[in-house]
């Protein structure tokens, strides 16, 4: 117990009830601007030569509005955490090759600094592969423009792009390492590599790239228990994921680390993510997990909760799972994760139970900050949607090619591509899209005749009674590139091979690009579209703001923009049926909402709720024509 008291005095994390707010702030800022040492002991981490047990929670700056970063850090302190674990998403920081973005919600350095100001250490996981239920596992889509390039390999083209990115990232993060007076304790190289391959030469190249970029502190790897032999790098700390049996954790790490620790669970799962079409919202027992947390902390093992706060995967950045044992499963935009902090940052019962467990393992007399209050919510009834923009009315200049081109060949990252060709005389038979990625609505002469869905291995439908010279449109949406497993290298999107009718390949294609990076070029009018994919726009005024949740149960499939922010995707199949709106993105006064729906039409209004609907799976109403 005396050793723990010394440890927390060094950290400046012991908050006695008599301390003034000013003194508490001074203690917190001791983590920044003061050089500490951080090293691996035989059984524990050593901070300034004294044992440190990291009690950590994972959060990602891209999933949390920048305005709420400090709020979430304060909540972490209130639960008793002393460390934040965080991934860095390469595709968020280099959306276009050679153009880097570390501003706004991508300001990872500021995220780290705020953690330090709030008295929190950071374990940085730039990897650059992250998995994380994030589009392409964090890799930028433009790597796929070269069909021959292989990610997670010794491919020189991949390593060249990787090196340039890591060097740019290092410029942001090097000064924040503990070796240079910052609060980043250690850096992860690669991520669960043993689940993908076992090339130790490639792993050592990762190490060299990080060192050459200027990451001079402790490096580590992490893997699931069965994959650790393939994924660890000899001589570097091998952390374990998904395991919370104390004896097994210690034995496994010692086996791969010269019969010693320290012992670190890099990903401990108090919850889980949801996928579109899943039969439920994942919920994990707080009491069962609290018991395991108690055992782990009592054994002196350091731990990182994945996730402490998930937040929301906005824009088009959700990933997908797919391998030979399971169908393609894109993940929901809500990343609530049944975490201690919910999607909107509110403490849950799991938060309170975990806090009680952690409190037991802190030095006697330690006073944690109060549990944060639930955030204010509002409900907005009947927002009128009275301005419309049909997608077919906004078709621009096409790209023409004999064969269909993928998103990557069209230099498009996300969104939708409309593929158009003209059918011949008396067309009929099986229309088949070979290697559809991922979801398509099919139109003949502007009328929808069905949908195709990679999830369901539905890549074809029968055409009959079709007039000669009919126009065929196949509207293909990227539902999220695979983020985990062996198919990372097979991730090109759109129509990636060919389209055939009655066994004959169709040619002579026009392709219309809809990346939806913004909506400024779409033309709106008061004429409501019938049975067609369209945007529905409305404005509303507020006297007060608060967190709220769009009720999407009357809508089909699409995404939502609010005041210029892409809030993410919705889909009637659930289980998520709401879209979270953070209060900080609402205005007192006028607000603008735009909903795109590719399946249902005729929308006249939409409302918001003061709480989420995360557990309402539904069967899609129909995959046939509405006409």
mmCIF file of C-alpha atoms in Angstrom, residues 26 65 71 112 156 189 310 333 345-346 355 402 423 444 498 500 552 555 601 620:
data_model
loop_
_atom_site.group_PDB
_atom_site.id
_atom_site.type_symbol
_atom_site.label_atom_id
_atom_site.label_comp_id
_atom_site.label_asym_id
_atom_site.label_seq_id
_atom_site.Cartn_x
_atom_site.Cartn_y
_atom_site.Cartn_z
ATOM 1 C CA UNK A 26 -1.357 22.542 -10.728
ATOM 2 C CA UNK A 65 -16.569 16.171 -31.026
ATOM 3 C CA UNK A 71 -15.333 16.649 -20.752
ATOM 4 C CA UNK A 112 -2.999 14.317 -25.923
ATOM 5 C CA UNK A 156 8.182 -1.083 -51.019
ATOM 6 C CA UNK A 189 3.861 -0.802 -33.255
ATOM 7 C CA UNK A 310 -16.769 4.726 -27.957
ATOM 8 C CA UNK A 333 -22.309 4.431 -36.974
ATOM 9 C CA UNK A 345 -20.668 10.675 -22.934
ATOM 10 C CA UNK A 346 -23.084 9.940 -20.078
ATOM 11 C CA UNK A 355 -15.549 3.210 -10.263
ATOM 12 C CA UNK A 402 -16.327 0.032 -71.910
ATOM 13 C CA UNK A 423 -29.742 -2.610 -72.640
ATOM 14 C CA UNK A 444 -34.642 0.313 -65.273
ATOM 15 C CA UNK A 498 -18.281 -7.075 -64.361
ATOM 16 C CA UNK A 500 -23.740 -9.716 -67.014
ATOM 17 C CA UNK A 552 -34.883 7.354 -38.192
ATOM 18 C CA UNK A 555 -36.575 6.209 -43.137
ATOM 19 C CA UNK A 601 -39.575 8.408 -50.214
ATOM 20 C CA UNK A 620 -36.250 -4.347 -44.376
#
